[in-house]
mmCIF file with all atom_site columns, C-alpha atoms in Angstrom:
data_model
loop_
_atom_site.group_PDB
_atom_site.id
_atom_site.type_symbol
_atom_site.label_atom_id
_atom_site.label_alt_id
_atom_site.label_comp_id
_atom_site.label_asym_id
_atom_site.label_entity_id
_atom_site.label_seq_id
_atom_site.pdbx_PDB_ins_code
_atom_site.Cartn_x
_atom_site.Cartn_y
_atom_site.Cartn_z
_atom_site.occupancy
_atom_site.B_iso_or_equiv
_atom_site.pdbx_formal_charge
_atom_site.auth_seq_id
_atom_site.auth_comp_id
_atom_site.auth_asym_id
_atom_site.auth_atom_id
_atom_site.pdbx_PDB_model_num
ATOM 1   C CA . MET A 1 1   ? 51.969 183.147 -173.317 1.00 0.00 ? 1   MET A CA 1
ATOM 2   C CA . SER A 1 2   ? 52.328 179.364 -173.901 1.00 0.00 ? 2   SER A CA 1
ATOM 3   C CA . THR A 1 3   ? 55.267 177.804 -175.332 1.00 0.00 ? 3   THR A CA 1
ATOM 4   C CA . VAL A 1 4   ? 54.930 175.168 -178.128 1.00 0.00 ? 4   VAL A CA 1
ATOM 5   C CA . ALA A 1 5   ? 55.481 172.296 -175.451 1.00 0.00 ? 5   ALA A CA 1
ATOM 6   C CA . ASP A 1 6   ? 52.558 173.246 -173.952 1.00 0.00 ? 6   ASP A CA 1
ATOM 7   C CA . THR A 1 7   ? 50.285 172.990 -176.878 1.00 0.00 ? 7   THR A CA 1
ATOM 8   C CA . LYS A 1 8   ? 47.798 170.604 -178.486 1.00 0.00 ? 8   LYS A CA 1
ATOM 9   C CA . GLN A 1 9   ? 46.645 170.731 -182.043 1.00 0.00 ? 9   GLN A CA 1
ATOM 10  C CA . LEU A 1 10  ? 43.024 171.470 -182.853 1.00 0.00 ? 10  LEU A CA 1
ATOM 11  C CA . ARG A 1 11  ? 40.998 171.286 -186.153 1.00 0.00 ? 11  ARG A CA 1
ATOM 12  C CA . VAL A 1 12  ? 39.384 174.570 -187.370 1.00 0.00 ? 12  VAL A CA 1
ATOM 13  C CA . GLN A 1 13  ? 35.840 172.947 -187.850 1.00 0.00 ? 13  GLN A CA 1
ATOM 14  C CA . ALA A 1 14  ? 34.209 175.957 -189.010 1.00 0.00 ? 14  ALA A CA 1
ATOM 15  C CA . ILE A 1 15  ? 34.678 179.675 -189.709 1.00 0.00 ? 15  ILE A CA 1
ATOM 16  C CA . ARG A 1 16  ? 31.319 181.714 -189.694 1.00 0.00 ? 16  ARG A CA 1
ATOM 17  C CA . TRP A 1 17  ? 30.653 185.500 -190.076 1.00 0.00 ? 17  TRP A CA 1
ATOM 18  C CA . GLN A 1 18  ? 29.305 186.987 -186.995 1.00 0.00 ? 18  GLN A CA 1
ATOM 19  C CA . ALA A 1 19  ? 29.318 190.689 -187.683 1.00 0.00 ? 19  ALA A CA 1
ATOM 20  C CA . GLN A 1 20  ? 31.419 193.423 -189.860 1.00 0.00 ? 20  GLN A CA 1
ATOM 21  C CA . SER A 1 21  ? 35.038 192.171 -189.552 1.00 0.00 ? 21  SER A CA 1
ATOM 22  C CA . ILE A 1 22  ? 34.245 189.400 -186.838 1.00 0.00 ? 22  ILE A CA 1
ATOM 23  C CA . CYS A 1 23  ? 34.438 185.816 -187.533 1.00 0.00 ? 23  CYS A CA 1
ATOM 24  C CA . SER A 1 24  ? 34.081 182.842 -185.143 1.00 0.00 ? 24  SER A CA 1
ATOM 25  C CA . PHE A 1 25  ? 36.291 179.829 -185.235 1.00 0.00 ? 25  PHE A CA 1
ATOM 26  C CA . GLU A 1 26  ? 35.103 176.560 -183.817 1.00 0.00 ? 26  GLU A CA 1
ATOM 27  C CA . LEU A 1 27  ? 37.981 174.331 -182.927 1.00 0.00 ? 27  LEU A CA 1
ATOM 28  C CA . VAL A 1 28  ? 37.657 170.624 -182.460 1.00 0.00 ? 28  VAL A CA 1
ATOM 29  C CA . ASP A 1 29  ? 39.986 167.667 -181.315 1.00 0.00 ? 29  ASP A CA 1
ATOM 30  C CA . PRO A 1 30  ? 41.050 166.069 -184.458 1.00 0.00 ? 30  PRO A CA 1
ATOM 31  C CA . ASP A 1 31  ? 40.537 162.638 -183.059 1.00 0.00 ? 31  ASP A CA 1
ATOM 32  C CA . GLU A 1 32  ? 36.992 163.549 -182.062 1.00 0.00 ? 32  GLU A CA 1
ATOM 33  C CA . GLN A 1 33  ? 37.973 163.414 -178.201 1.00 0.00 ? 33  GLN A CA 1
ATOM 34  C CA . ALA A 1 34  ? 36.220 165.720 -175.616 1.00 0.00 ? 34  ALA A CA 1
ATOM 35  C CA . LEU A 1 35  ? 38.163 168.899 -174.924 1.00 0.00 ? 35  LEU A CA 1
ATOM 36  C CA . GLU A 1 36  ? 39.141 169.902 -171.841 1.00 0.00 ? 36  GLU A CA 1
ATOM 37  C CA . SER A 1 37  ? 36.510 171.937 -169.623 1.00 0.00 ? 37  SER A CA 1
ATOM 38  C CA . PHE A 1 38  ? 37.116 175.635 -169.145 1.00 0.00 ? 38  PHE A CA 1
ATOM 39  C CA . GLU A 1 39  ? 35.651 178.232 -166.865 1.00 0.00 ? 39  GLU A CA 1
ATOM 40  C CA . ALA A 1 40  ? 33.670 181.501 -168.339 1.00 0.00 ? 40  ALA A CA 1
ATOM 41  C CA . GLY A 1 41  ? 36.206 184.221 -168.928 1.00 0.00 ? 41  GLY A CA 1
ATOM 42  C CA . ALA A 1 42  ? 39.126 181.796 -169.968 1.00 0.00 ? 42  ALA A CA 1
ATOM 43  C CA . HIS A 1 43  ? 41.399 182.297 -172.908 1.00 0.00 ? 43  HIS A CA 1
ATOM 44  C CA . VAL A 1 44  ? 43.919 180.269 -175.120 1.00 0.00 ? 44  VAL A CA 1
ATOM 45  C CA . ASP A 1 45  ? 47.082 181.176 -176.649 1.00 0.00 ? 45  ASP A CA 1
ATOM 46  C CA . LEU A 1 46  ? 46.959 180.196 -180.686 1.00 0.00 ? 46  LEU A CA 1
ATOM 47  C CA . HIS A 1 47  ? 50.101 179.490 -182.424 1.00 0.00 ? 47  HIS A CA 1
ATOM 48  C CA . LEU A 1 48  ? 49.448 181.026 -186.043 1.00 0.00 ? 48  LEU A CA 1
ATOM 49  C CA . PRO A 1 49  ? 51.034 180.787 -189.452 1.00 0.00 ? 49  PRO A CA 1
ATOM 50  C CA . GLY A 1 50  ? 54.188 182.712 -189.477 1.00 0.00 ? 50  GLY A CA 1
ATOM 51  C CA . GLY A 1 51  ? 55.141 182.205 -185.938 1.00 0.00 ? 51  GLY A CA 1
ATOM 52  C CA . LEU A 1 52  ? 52.730 184.377 -184.112 1.00 0.00 ? 52  LEU A CA 1
ATOM 53  C CA . VAL A 1 53  ? 51.438 183.555 -180.806 1.00 0.00 ? 53  VAL A CA 1
ATOM 54  C CA . ARG A 1 54  ? 48.188 185.347 -180.001 1.00 0.00 ? 54  ARG A CA 1
ATOM 55  C CA . SER A 1 55  ? 45.557 185.190 -177.112 1.00 0.00 ? 55  SER A CA 1
ATOM 56  C CA . TYR A 1 56  ? 41.954 184.878 -177.599 1.00 0.00 ? 56  TYR A CA 1
ATOM 57  C CA . SER A 1 57  ? 38.990 184.233 -175.171 1.00 0.00 ? 57  SER A CA 1
ATOM 58  C CA . LEU A 1 58  ? 36.924 181.297 -175.404 1.00 0.00 ? 58  LEU A CA 1
ATOM 59  C CA . ALA A 1 59  ? 33.421 182.367 -176.326 1.00 0.00 ? 59  ALA A CA 1
ATOM 60  C CA . GLY A 1 60  ? 31.530 179.429 -176.451 1.00 0.00 ? 60  GLY A CA 1
ATOM 61  C CA . ASP A 1 61  ? 29.353 177.427 -173.596 1.00 0.00 ? 61  ASP A CA 1
ATOM 62  C CA . PRO A 1 62  ? 31.694 175.937 -171.236 1.00 0.00 ? 62  PRO A CA 1
ATOM 63  C CA . SER A 1 63  ? 29.465 172.869 -170.685 1.00 0.00 ? 63  SER A CA 1
ATOM 64  C CA . ASP A 1 64  ? 29.838 171.836 -174.375 1.00 0.00 ? 64  ASP A CA 1
ATOM 65  C CA . HIS A 1 65  ? 33.371 169.834 -174.383 1.00 0.00 ? 65  HIS A CA 1
ATOM 66  C CA . SER A 1 66  ? 32.874 169.133 -178.424 1.00 0.00 ? 66  SER A CA 1
ATOM 67  C CA . GLN A 1 67  ? 34.523 172.083 -179.493 1.00 0.00 ? 67  GLN A CA 1
ATOM 68  C CA . TRP A 1 68  ? 35.925 175.698 -178.479 1.00 0.00 ? 68  TRP A CA 1
ATOM 69  C CA . THR A 1 69  ? 34.515 178.893 -179.934 1.00 0.00 ? 69  THR A CA 1
ATOM 70  C CA . LEU A 1 70  ? 36.756 181.988 -180.293 1.00 0.00 ? 70  LEU A CA 1
ATOM 71  C CA . GLY A 1 71  ? 35.833 185.274 -182.012 1.00 0.00 ? 71  GLY A CA 1
ATOM 72  C CA . VAL A 1 72  ? 38.333 187.520 -183.641 1.00 0.00 ? 72  VAL A CA 1
ATOM 73  C CA . LEU A 1 73  ? 38.062 190.899 -184.976 1.00 0.00 ? 73  LEU A CA 1
ATOM 74  C CA . LEU A 1 74  ? 40.046 191.680 -187.956 1.00 0.00 ? 74  LEU A CA 1
ATOM 75  C CA . GLU A 1 75  ? 42.026 194.719 -186.645 1.00 0.00 ? 75  GLU A CA 1
ATOM 76  C CA . ALA A 1 76  ? 42.502 197.510 -189.165 1.00 0.00 ? 76  ALA A CA 1
ATOM 77  C CA . LYS A 1 77  ? 46.019 197.887 -187.852 1.00 0.00 ? 77  LYS A CA 1
ATOM 78  C CA . SER A 1 78  ? 46.757 194.431 -187.182 1.00 0.00 ? 78  SER A CA 1
ATOM 79  C CA . GLN A 1 79  ? 50.519 193.424 -186.271 1.00 0.00 ? 79  GLN A CA 1
ATOM 80  C CA . GLY A 1 80  ? 49.523 189.898 -187.812 1.00 0.00 ? 80  GLY A CA 1
ATOM 81  C CA . GLY A 1 81  ? 47.258 187.927 -185.300 1.00 0.00 ? 81  GLY A CA 1
ATOM 82  C CA . SER A 1 82  ? 43.891 188.853 -186.501 1.00 0.00 ? 82  SER A CA 1
ATOM 83  C CA . ALA A 1 83  ? 45.365 189.121 -190.018 1.00 0.00 ? 83  ALA A CA 1
ATOM 84  C CA . ALA A 1 84  ? 46.603 185.787 -189.979 1.00 0.00 ? 84  ALA A CA 1
ATOM 85  C CA . MET A 1 85  ? 43.228 184.222 -188.477 1.00 0.00 ? 85  MET A CA 1
ATOM 86  C CA . HIS A 1 86  ? 41.185 185.942 -190.890 1.00 0.00 ? 86  HIS A CA 1
ATOM 87  C CA . ASN A 1 87  ? 43.195 185.776 -194.108 1.00 0.00 ? 87  ASN A CA 1
ATOM 88  C CA . LYS A 1 88  ? 45.078 182.292 -193.691 1.00 0.00 ? 88  LYS A CA 1
ATOM 89  C CA . VAL A 1 89  ? 43.319 180.125 -191.434 1.00 0.00 ? 89  VAL A CA 1
ATOM 90  C CA . ARG A 1 90  ? 40.758 177.909 -193.126 1.00 0.00 ? 90  ARG A CA 1
ATOM 91  C CA . VAL A 1 91  ? 38.419 175.416 -192.400 1.00 0.00 ? 91  VAL A CA 1
ATOM 92  C CA . GLY A 1 92  ? 40.355 171.824 -191.866 1.00 0.00 ? 92  GLY A CA 1
ATOM 93  C CA . ASP A 1 93  ? 43.872 173.578 -190.754 1.00 0.00 ? 93  ASP A CA 1
ATOM 94  C CA . LEU A 1 94  ? 45.125 172.190 -187.564 1.00 0.00 ? 94  LEU A CA 1
ATOM 95  C CA . LEU A 1 95  ? 46.305 175.028 -185.209 1.00 0.00 ? 95  LEU A CA 1
ATOM 96  C CA . LYS A 1 96  ? 48.540 174.738 -182.159 1.00 0.00 ? 96  LYS A CA 1
ATOM 97  C CA . VAL A 1 97  ? 46.405 175.768 -178.968 1.00 0.00 ? 97  VAL A CA 1
ATOM 98  C CA . GLY A 1 98  ? 48.174 176.574 -175.652 1.00 0.00 ? 98  GLY A CA 1
ATOM 99  C CA . ALA A 1 99  ? 46.459 175.502 -172.370 1.00 0.00 ? 99  ALA A CA 1
ATOM 100 C CA . VAL A 1 100 ? 43.490 177.374 -170.959 1.00 0.00 ? 100 VAL A CA 1
ATOM 101 C CA . ARG A 1 101 ? 43.909 180.269 -168.732 1.00 0.00 ? 101 ARG A CA 1
ATOM 102 C CA . ASN A 1 102 ? 41.715 182.499 -166.986 1.00 0.00 ? 102 ASN A CA 1
ATOM 103 C CA . ALA A 1 103 ? 42.582 186.082 -165.816 1.00 0.00 ? 103 ALA A CA 1
ATOM 104 C CA . PHE A 1 104 ? 38.837 187.085 -166.069 1.00 0.00 ? 104 PHE A CA 1
ATOM 105 C CA . PRO A 1 105 ? 36.936 184.890 -163.969 1.00 0.00 ? 105 PRO A CA 1
ATOM 106 C CA . LEU A 1 106 ? 33.170 185.167 -163.499 1.00 0.00 ? 106 LEU A CA 1
ATOM 107 C CA . ALA A 1 107 ? 32.443 186.235 -159.533 1.00 0.00 ? 107 ALA A CA 1
ATOM 108 C CA . LYS A 1 108 ? 31.049 183.429 -157.563 1.00 0.00 ? 108 LYS A CA 1
ATOM 109 C CA . ASP A 1 109 ? 28.383 183.613 -154.981 1.00 0.00 ? 109 ASP A CA 1
ATOM 110 C CA . VAL A 1 110 ? 26.927 187.037 -156.091 1.00 0.00 ? 110 VAL A CA 1
ATOM 111 C CA . ALA A 1 111 ? 22.978 187.511 -156.109 1.00 0.00 ? 111 ALA A CA 1
ATOM 112 C CA . HIS A 1 112 ? 23.064 189.262 -159.559 1.00 0.00 ? 112 HIS A CA 1
ATOM 113 C CA . SER A 1 113 ? 25.750 189.577 -162.304 1.00 0.00 ? 113 SER A CA 1
ATOM 114 C CA . ILE A 1 114 ? 25.681 192.485 -164.753 1.00 0.00 ? 114 ILE A CA 1
ATOM 115 C CA . LEU A 1 115 ? 27.748 191.857 -167.823 1.00 0.00 ? 115 LEU A CA 1
ATOM 116 C CA . ILE A 1 116 ? 29.003 194.805 -169.707 1.00 0.00 ? 116 ILE A CA 1
ATOM 117 C CA . ALA A 1 117 ? 30.479 194.619 -173.283 1.00 0.00 ? 117 ALA A CA 1
ATOM 118 C CA . GLY A 1 118 ? 31.621 196.459 -176.099 1.00 0.00 ? 118 GLY A CA 1
ATOM 119 C CA . GLY A 1 119 ? 32.620 195.355 -179.482 1.00 0.00 ? 119 GLY A CA 1
ATOM 120 C CA . ILE A 1 120 ? 34.764 192.291 -179.586 1.00 0.00 ? 120 ILE A CA 1
ATOM 121 C CA . GLY A 1 121 ? 34.756 192.227 -175.828 1.00 0.00 ? 121 GLY A CA 1
ATOM 122 C CA . ILE A 1 122 ? 31.729 190.061 -175.857 1.00 0.00 ? 122 ILE A CA 1
ATOM 123 C CA . THR A 1 123 ? 33.772 187.017 -176.267 1.00 0.00 ? 123 THR A CA 1
ATOM 124 C CA . PRO A 1 124 ? 34.284 186.169 -172.557 1.00 0.00 ? 124 PRO A CA 1
ATOM 125 C CA . LEU A 1 125 ? 31.098 187.552 -171.606 1.00 0.00 ? 125 LEU A CA 1
ATOM 126 C CA . LYS A 1 126 ? 29.306 185.264 -174.021 1.00 0.00 ? 126 LYS A CA 1
ATOM 127 C CA . SER A 1 127 ? 30.525 182.368 -171.922 1.00 0.00 ? 127 SER A CA 1
ATOM 128 C CA . MET A 1 128 ? 29.791 184.030 -168.596 1.00 0.00 ? 128 MET A CA 1
ATOM 129 C CA . ALA A 1 129 ? 26.253 184.409 -169.986 1.00 0.00 ? 129 ALA A CA 1
ATOM 130 C CA . HIS A 1 130 ? 25.994 180.700 -170.876 1.00 0.00 ? 130 HIS A CA 1
ATOM 131 C CA . THR A 1 131 ? 27.301 179.519 -167.336 1.00 0.00 ? 131 THR A CA 1
ATOM 132 C CA . LEU A 1 132 ? 24.924 182.047 -165.533 1.00 0.00 ? 132 LEU A CA 1
ATOM 133 C CA . LYS A 1 133 ? 21.809 180.849 -167.433 1.00 0.00 ? 133 LYS A CA 1
ATOM 134 C CA . ALA A 1 134 ? 22.925 177.206 -167.177 1.00 0.00 ? 134 ALA A CA 1
ATOM 135 C CA . ALA A 1 135 ? 22.906 177.763 -163.569 1.00 0.00 ? 135 ALA A CA 1
ATOM 136 C CA . GLY A 1 136 ? 19.760 179.601 -163.429 1.00 0.00 ? 136 GLY A CA 1
ATOM 137 C CA . ALA A 1 137 ? 21.367 182.667 -162.151 1.00 0.00 ? 137 ALA A CA 1
ATOM 138 C CA . SER A 1 138 ? 20.193 186.143 -162.076 1.00 0.00 ? 138 SER A CA 1
ATOM 139 C CA . PHE A 1 139 ? 22.120 188.429 -164.543 1.00 0.00 ? 139 PHE A CA 1
ATOM 140 C CA . GLU A 1 140 ? 21.748 191.154 -167.134 1.00 0.00 ? 140 GLU A CA 1
ATOM 141 C CA . LEU A 1 141 ? 23.825 191.750 -170.366 1.00 0.00 ? 141 LEU A CA 1
ATOM 142 C CA . HIS A 1 142 ? 24.509 195.192 -171.756 1.00 0.00 ? 142 HIS A CA 1
ATOM 143 C CA . TYR A 1 143 ? 26.387 194.981 -174.933 1.00 0.00 ? 143 TYR A CA 1
ATOM 144 C CA . CYS A 1 144 ? 27.557 198.119 -177.034 1.00 0.00 ? 144 CYS A CA 1
ATOM 145 C CA . ALA A 1 145 ? 28.410 198.044 -180.648 1.00 0.00 ? 145 ALA A CA 1
ATOM 146 C CA . ARG A 1 146 ? 29.014 200.958 -183.249 1.00 0.00 ? 146 ARG A CA 1
ATOM 147 C CA . GLY A 1 147 ? 26.011 199.867 -184.999 1.00 0.00 ? 147 GLY A CA 1
ATOM 148 C CA . PRO A 1 148 ? 23.881 196.802 -185.759 1.00 0.00 ? 148 PRO A CA 1
ATOM 149 C CA . LYS A 1 149 ? 26.330 195.403 -188.182 1.00 0.00 ? 149 LYS A CA 1
ATOM 150 C CA . ASN A 1 150 ? 28.953 195.423 -185.568 1.00 0.00 ? 150 ASN A CA 1
ATOM 151 C CA . VAL A 1 151 ? 26.997 193.150 -183.038 1.00 0.00 ? 151 VAL A CA 1
ATOM 152 C CA . ALA A 1 152 ? 28.765 189.687 -182.898 1.00 0.00 ? 152 ALA A CA 1
ATOM 153 C CA . PHE A 1 153 ? 27.067 186.527 -181.770 1.00 0.00 ? 153 PHE A CA 1
ATOM 154 C CA . LEU A 1 154 ? 23.518 188.128 -181.901 1.00 0.00 ? 154 LEU A CA 1
ATOM 155 C CA . LYS A 1 155 ? 21.288 185.036 -182.407 1.00 0.00 ? 155 LYS A CA 1
ATOM 156 C CA . GLU A 1 156 ? 23.209 183.236 -179.676 1.00 0.00 ? 156 GLU A CA 1
ATOM 157 C CA . LEU A 1 157 ? 23.194 186.255 -177.094 1.00 0.00 ? 157 LEU A CA 1
ATOM 158 C CA . LYS A 1 158 ? 19.391 186.530 -177.690 1.00 0.00 ? 158 LYS A CA 1
ATOM 159 C CA . ALA A 1 159 ? 18.918 183.049 -176.914 1.00 0.00 ? 159 ALA A CA 1
ATOM 160 C CA . LEU A 1 160 ? 20.691 183.557 -173.491 1.00 0.00 ? 160 LEU A CA 1
ATOM 161 C CA . VAL A 1 161 ? 19.124 186.657 -172.253 1.00 0.00 ? 161 VAL A CA 1
#
C-alpha cells in the first residue's frame, strides 16, 4: 500500500451509475495536467475519508491521460472502503491517490488473448480490452454477472468488442 508521502491529489470529476451497486469514479488532476500513463491491469491506492486506504483497478483507457476511471462495487459487508466511496465521496472532492502499480499486467507478444471476468472483476480487464483494441490485437472478452442489472460498463464494453 502507498503512504501519504507518495500520493497526489486528484479531483473527482464525475460519479456514474454503472450497474446495481456499482459506480464509476472519474479522477482528474485539479490543475488540468495530464495524468501519468499506466499499463492495462494497473491499480492505485485511494486514501479515503476516515483514514482508510483501499486499492482500486484503473478501468479506463490507458491512452487517455486526461482522467483515470475506477469501478467500485458497494459491498454489502464493506469494512469501510466501498461504503466510503459510495456514501461519502462526491463530485468535486479531492482524494489522495497513490502511485500507479501493476500486479496484473497484460501478457505481451501473444497471438490471441482471452479475457475472463466476473462481476466487478471487469475493471482491470476493461483497460486491457482498450489496449488490445487500440493495438488491433486479436482478443475476446467473456464477462459473467448475476444478471443484466449487474453488468458494469456495458455500453463501453460493447464498443470495445
